[in-house]
Amino acid sequence: MLLAQSTWPEIEAFLTRSKTVIIPIGSNEQHGPTGLLGTDWMCPEIIAHEAQKDADILVGPTFNIGMAQHHLGFPGTISLRPSTFIAAIGDWTRSLAAHGFEKIYFFNGHGGNVATIEAAFSELYAEASFARQPRGYALKLRNWWDLSGINRLAQTQFPVGHGSHATPSEIAVTQWAYPHAIKTADYSPTIAPSGPIREGLDFRARHPDGRMGSDPALATPEKGGELVRAAAAALITEVASFSAEPFLV
Amino acid sequence: MLLAQSTWPEIEAFLTRSKTVIIPIGSNEQHGPTGLLGTDWMCPEIIAHEAQKDADILVGPTFNIGMAQHHLGFPGTISLRPSTFIAAIGDWTRSLAAHGFEKIYFFNGHGGNVATIEAAFSELYAEASFARQPRGYALKLRNWWDLSGINRLAQTQFPVGHGSHATPSEIAVTQWAYPHAIKTADYSPTIAPSGPIREGLDFRARHPDGRMGSDPALATPEKGGELVRAAAAALITEVASFSAEPFLV
Amino acid sequence: MLLAQSTWPEIEAFLTRSKTVIIPIGSNEQHGPTGLLGTDWMCPEIIAHEAQKDADILVGPTFNIGMAQHHLGFPGTISLRPSTFIAAIGDWTRSLAAHGFEKIYFFNGHGGNVATIEAAFSELYAEASFARQPRGYALKLRNWWDLSGINRLAQTQFPVGHGSHATPSEIAVTQWAYPHAIKTADYSPTIAPSGPIREGLDFRARHPDGRMGSDPALATPEKGGELVRAAAAALITEVASFSAEPFLV
Amino acid sequence: MLLAQSTWPEIEAFLTRSKTVIIPIGSNEQHGPTGLLGTDWMCPEIIAHEAQKDADILVGPTFNIGMAQHHLGFPGTISLRPSTFIAAIGDWTRSLAAHGFEKIYFFNGHGGNVATIEAAFSELYAEASFARQPRGYALKLRNWWDLSGINRLAQTQFPVGHGSHATPSEIAVTQWAYPHAIKTADYSPTIAPSGPIREGLDFRARHPDGRMGSDPALATPEKGGELVRAAAAALITEVASFSAEPFLV
Amino acid sequence: MLLAQSTWPEIEAFLTRSKTVIIPIGSNEQHGPTGLLGTDWMCPEIIAHEAQKDADILVGPTFNIGMAQHHLGFPGTISLRPSTFIAAIGDWTRSLAAHGFEKIYFFNGHGGNVATIEAAFSELYAEASFARQPRGYALKLRNWWDLSGINRLAQTQFPVGHGSHATPSEIAVTQWAYPHAIKTADYSPTIAPSGPIREGLDFRARHPDGRMGSDPALATPEKGGELVRAAAAALITEVASFSAEPFLV
Amino acid sequence: MLLAQSTWPEIEAFLTRSKTVIIPIGSNEQHGPTGLLGTDWMCPEIIAHEAQKDADILVGPTFNIGMAQHHLGFPGTISLRPSTFIAAIGDWTRSLAAHGFEKIYFFNGHGGNVATIEAAFSELYAEASFARQPRGYALKLRNWWDLSGINRLAQTQFPVGHGSHATPSEIAVTQWAYPHAIKTADYSPTIAPSGPIREGLDFRARHPDGRMGSDPALATPEKGGELVRAAAAALITEVASFSAEPFLV
């Protein structure tokens, strides 16, 4: 069930069946010479939308801009500062909690978001901790590639050249969903050196075409489809488990 | 051209042709017994995506959560506080300006966003005003229904029962784009009284099913299609004019 | 009754008769070659002070600095950023609500304030909306020229040359109250073009002497007096109506 | 010269003669059973307005709401939080500095403001210190009773019963300026005990009628006039000295 | 009893005996040619640690970075902005209050901290004042040199050359505690002129070696020991008095 | 070299030899029935202070309060909210960068700090990324247990019962440095279940005595000494490598 394509009475009815909502969250940032700028918010959106066809789960609108300051050296990247990102996650969460959602599952597509999302969770929990009160809801962060079985599948599909940014697995997922937007490019075969993550100009100097150790030309829509189906199934299982978890306080 | 479905080299190339980007912006909030929660971000997204098929314009990712605190009494609504909204618009703008965009056009689908978006623009301009410097970019806000000819078309289509929230025109637009998600409901014929906009519980007390003076059952996908085509054409014209406007300082 | 010229026991007594307070709010900004920098906070102050002579209403201190970043290209303008303005309106409101005021009426003299004041109201309401609680007070914004009958009177007084900034009507009001501070200047007869509101340098380039389409030389103290008397009467009526409005939640 | 009663060309001309501006700053808070709520912003305003009749100095609009959280237990008090106060002082200063003012003199009427105003100054200076740059302007805080000779005069006028809040000296100043608003009350002769400054309810418990060790009935308009004349003269002298002070960096 | 060297069950037990905690707070900033950068946080830490050997009092971890923006022209200085400092004091206090501490005593070693610490207290109290509720805890600020008898002892020890920054008394305290870190330098005998506190570059221009009117060579470890013993005793007395103070609301 | 025990001329001289500074950073939080509340800031401080005896490296004051909201259910824990922590790390960094430090190495003792420290780094880098400028300094985070060889040594020392909070390795380090503060307790042999990190009350419900899967009674001062020596050596090596790293932009 897609929240944005539902009416409020439908959500009111859903809340009598479940208190869990899934929020796809990602980033809009460069993904090398052939990857789509939307890759990181598209991937969790694609998987979650697929999953809700097979289970009575609720998928919220996609949080499509995250923390990608290091990619700002490449045109098209849009980033929130961590402080803004924390505030926004806070308001999404406060809104959902106001309706009675008790389990809010952030389904993430961007590694660079992880630290700030965790900080945002702590910011929300801290209000309760200072007040010595139960928070009343639980927050969970899961990267789509960390769902059960997915990293292994990706390694099987792409035993070499997977890398860590503009990976063939994420690009394959977008190819499956947006086949008309498959791009090609003659990029140099040398793999950009890995290195620290700093400001945008430094990142572009280290990774001139945006890739980090990946060979995105390995991606195919078929492999993307395999990943989507496997991830959607794993997502359903994990969300069921999260929903079933009791509150201790 | 859709930014999220483009690569960074494609955006780099676009910037040699134009410095303008369109950001669809809306809200995810209750739209009465039959309207989709995503109506207000879907409408500008639908229109802008349609427009870019006919012109060399660039449409960014959709800013899908806005200021809808007064709708929080209805399940499914998600709102930013104005202070968060201002910060987020600021970071989107700073990101786009970092790439050299000089005309940033916020194409809005939610009346409740207007005040805060204008405040966000002033927050950004104020940095330059305090420093007695040119800002280097121009910001523009346009509601889709205020594009040339659109309000008149909607009044022609819906001479009675248009109202001001969960209107048949916005619902028609979503019906055209999401025909599988057309909803019906037996709602009471009485039109909710108009009134001030205050906190969520007050709003729900005044408008028990969420509508404000509208009869959304008048919407049809065909009328939606008319609106989309007319608005897309008007958008192309207005964006061209905005792009052509010179900087005075 | 003027709050600032009262003692706390007098306010305590007033609260047994009424829970309504009026806050004149404006801006300190350039008003063309002859208008006073304080015009926009003086006008609502003048009208509200006049009104309280004829009715048992309470007028708070004047909030004299608002959102005028676009006027910062002209010496003497003082502006808050929207984020600061929102915080300050919040604290004024929290203070007044702490005393039991339930209807807080912001009586505005500056069009550039409107968006941010509305955003500030939403910021305050959102706290209650997130908590699913009644706010306990109602906020209202009214521009003095939008009081019943005032725009029509101004159009009658100044059928041509009213314009939208440094208007003869607002200048007439200050001439009536500050007759010793009536200024004249040889300004060029051409009316500055209208245009978008952006940063300070852009605004000054578009409006070299600060006026926007107005001919302030048309102002006279007599016309100002007419406006003040009409507005004061309309204010009393509207405040009575606002005070009488019941809470729904 | 009063900034608010001037035009922008008059301020532009003043800046060719002087780069100094005086900002009266105070608080709107309870002042015991007979003192006006506006006492603390009225006093510096009264003195500064008097002073500018005798010297070519520029007096800005009055910053009338300060840090008075401890007085919130008494109706009519309006307070900013320190964080809001710091932001607002920052924006006033940035505005004035944008016009070329280099010496900004905050002329204060409320002891409770002192700590936060100093913190606000440090916040502004810190931007320059982090950047290893000159700030370009100098800020000065002066309480009106600390001007040369004023404390001594007040002690002479009120050798007993001066106290520290709702003092006869400050009330005398307002009596001189607002003779129609002189209030009387039968307050208990016992002087409230001194004590720490904490939250509003604690303060009211310690000081049931709001006075701190003072006998405000000693005030007379005549004594107020003496204070105003002496303070105005001292203000002119001190501002001249501040204006003459060279920048070292 | 040192909180950081205790276990949580030990603190839980302490709370059954006392609700008071002492937080040494200072700054890390230049202290002239011979003073240690840590002088201002070391002094209250040294004294408080000494005091807890003789009384059942609880000393928390040291808050070692304060408001020292004016010293940033000298290498090694670390400063918080006032807004950050206020936020951090707030979180320390909220944490301690969550455990049931009701008297929180900030024992300060840096004059430049005073204004911001007081502002931070007001920020915390204001939350309660806006809500018309008791705060539930009391905050107290004390500079170590203002403890009973200490200023007099320092004046006796250093009748000339005490000055106001990099004073022989504070340096003596650190010499007593860190005898291996006693530094000497040939500094010019002229005493730097006093002056206003502004940005870092201005401060360094006024005080080229960082001292303000002091002759730190007068310091000896023995005099430091005298100061520590006297201050520790006075601290115990004052903390006992603060602990015994009843709440009025 | 310890910054706090140095004078500013000594730091000025150091900067001619190196632009690198090490900041020990940790947390003050419960560490089970026998661990010291200061464990997490003591460990990096102990190791860094030991390391600077053997190499010409500079160790700043210890940042002793971090993000520990989940431990607030246990008395003695003090935590910053992530937003405060980000602001404070920002000001420490801005201060050090103002002096010319170009490599700032945060040497961490608390796993719960990692996400927020990384967010703080991104907040600082983002300023440069938005401005398309080089940042001018590089930031690095290293947990002491992740230094080369340390995790392996700890696993060798404590092959069973190491766990993840109140571990015998961290407690051993504090025992070596604070032998007078070694605590014992009869704690239940059952190992607390692992689980998610949420608000304070939830955490205490899951981990009743504060430990997470550890048997801290295995700690000995001797093993602590081994860890300190090994970590100090590894720290020196890594800091040298970080210092030598060239800037690319």
PDB file of C-alpha atoms in Angstrom, chain E residues 30-31 39 42 57 62 68 83 130 142-143 159 174 184 189 202 222 225 235 240 242 247:
ATOM      1  CA  GLN E  30      45.998  31.937  26.093  1.00  0.00           C
ATOM      2  CA  HIS E  31      47.273  33.126  29.466  1.00  0.00           C
ATOM      3  CA  THR E  39      44.576  27.675  33.375  1.00  0.00           C
ATOM      4  CA  MET E  42      42.358  23.779  35.701  1.00  0.00           C
ATOM      5  CA  ILE E  57      30.350  16.438  47.857  1.00  0.00           C
ATOM      6  CA  THR E  62      35.189  19.493  33.973  1.00  0.00           C
ATOM      7  CA  ALA E  68      36.952  32.868  24.724  1.00  0.00           C
ATOM      8  CA  SER E  83      24.927  29.992  21.153  1.00  0.00           C
ATOM      9  CA  PHE E 130       6.647  30.159  29.575  1.00  0.00           C
ATOM     10  CA  ARG E 142      30.328  31.050  41.249  1.00  0.00           C
ATOM     11  CA  ASN E 143      33.745  32.200  40.127  1.00  0.00           C
ATOM     12  CA  PRO E 159      49.291  43.727  46.242  1.00  0.00           C
ATOM     13  CA  THR E 174      48.261  25.831  38.330  1.00  0.00           C
ATOM     14  CA  THR E 184      59.187  31.388  32.473  1.00  0.00           C
ATOM     15  CA  PRO E 189      57.721  44.920  31.913  1.00  0.00           C
ATOM     16  CA  ASP E 202      41.658  43.696  18.150  1.00  0.00           C
ATOM     17  CA  GLU E 222      53.325  27.948  47.590  1.00  0.00           C
ATOM     18  CA  GLY E 225      48.646  26.074  47.552  1.00  0.00           C
ATOM     19  CA  LEU E 235      33.612  25.972  48.424  1.00  0.00           C
ATOM     20  CA  ALA E 240      26.448  23.166  51.892  1.00  0.00           C
ATOM     21  CA  PHE E 242      23.236  26.029  48.488  1.00  0.00           C
ATOM     22  CA  PHE E 247      12.525  25.393  47.015  1.00  0.00           C
TER      23      PHE E 247
END
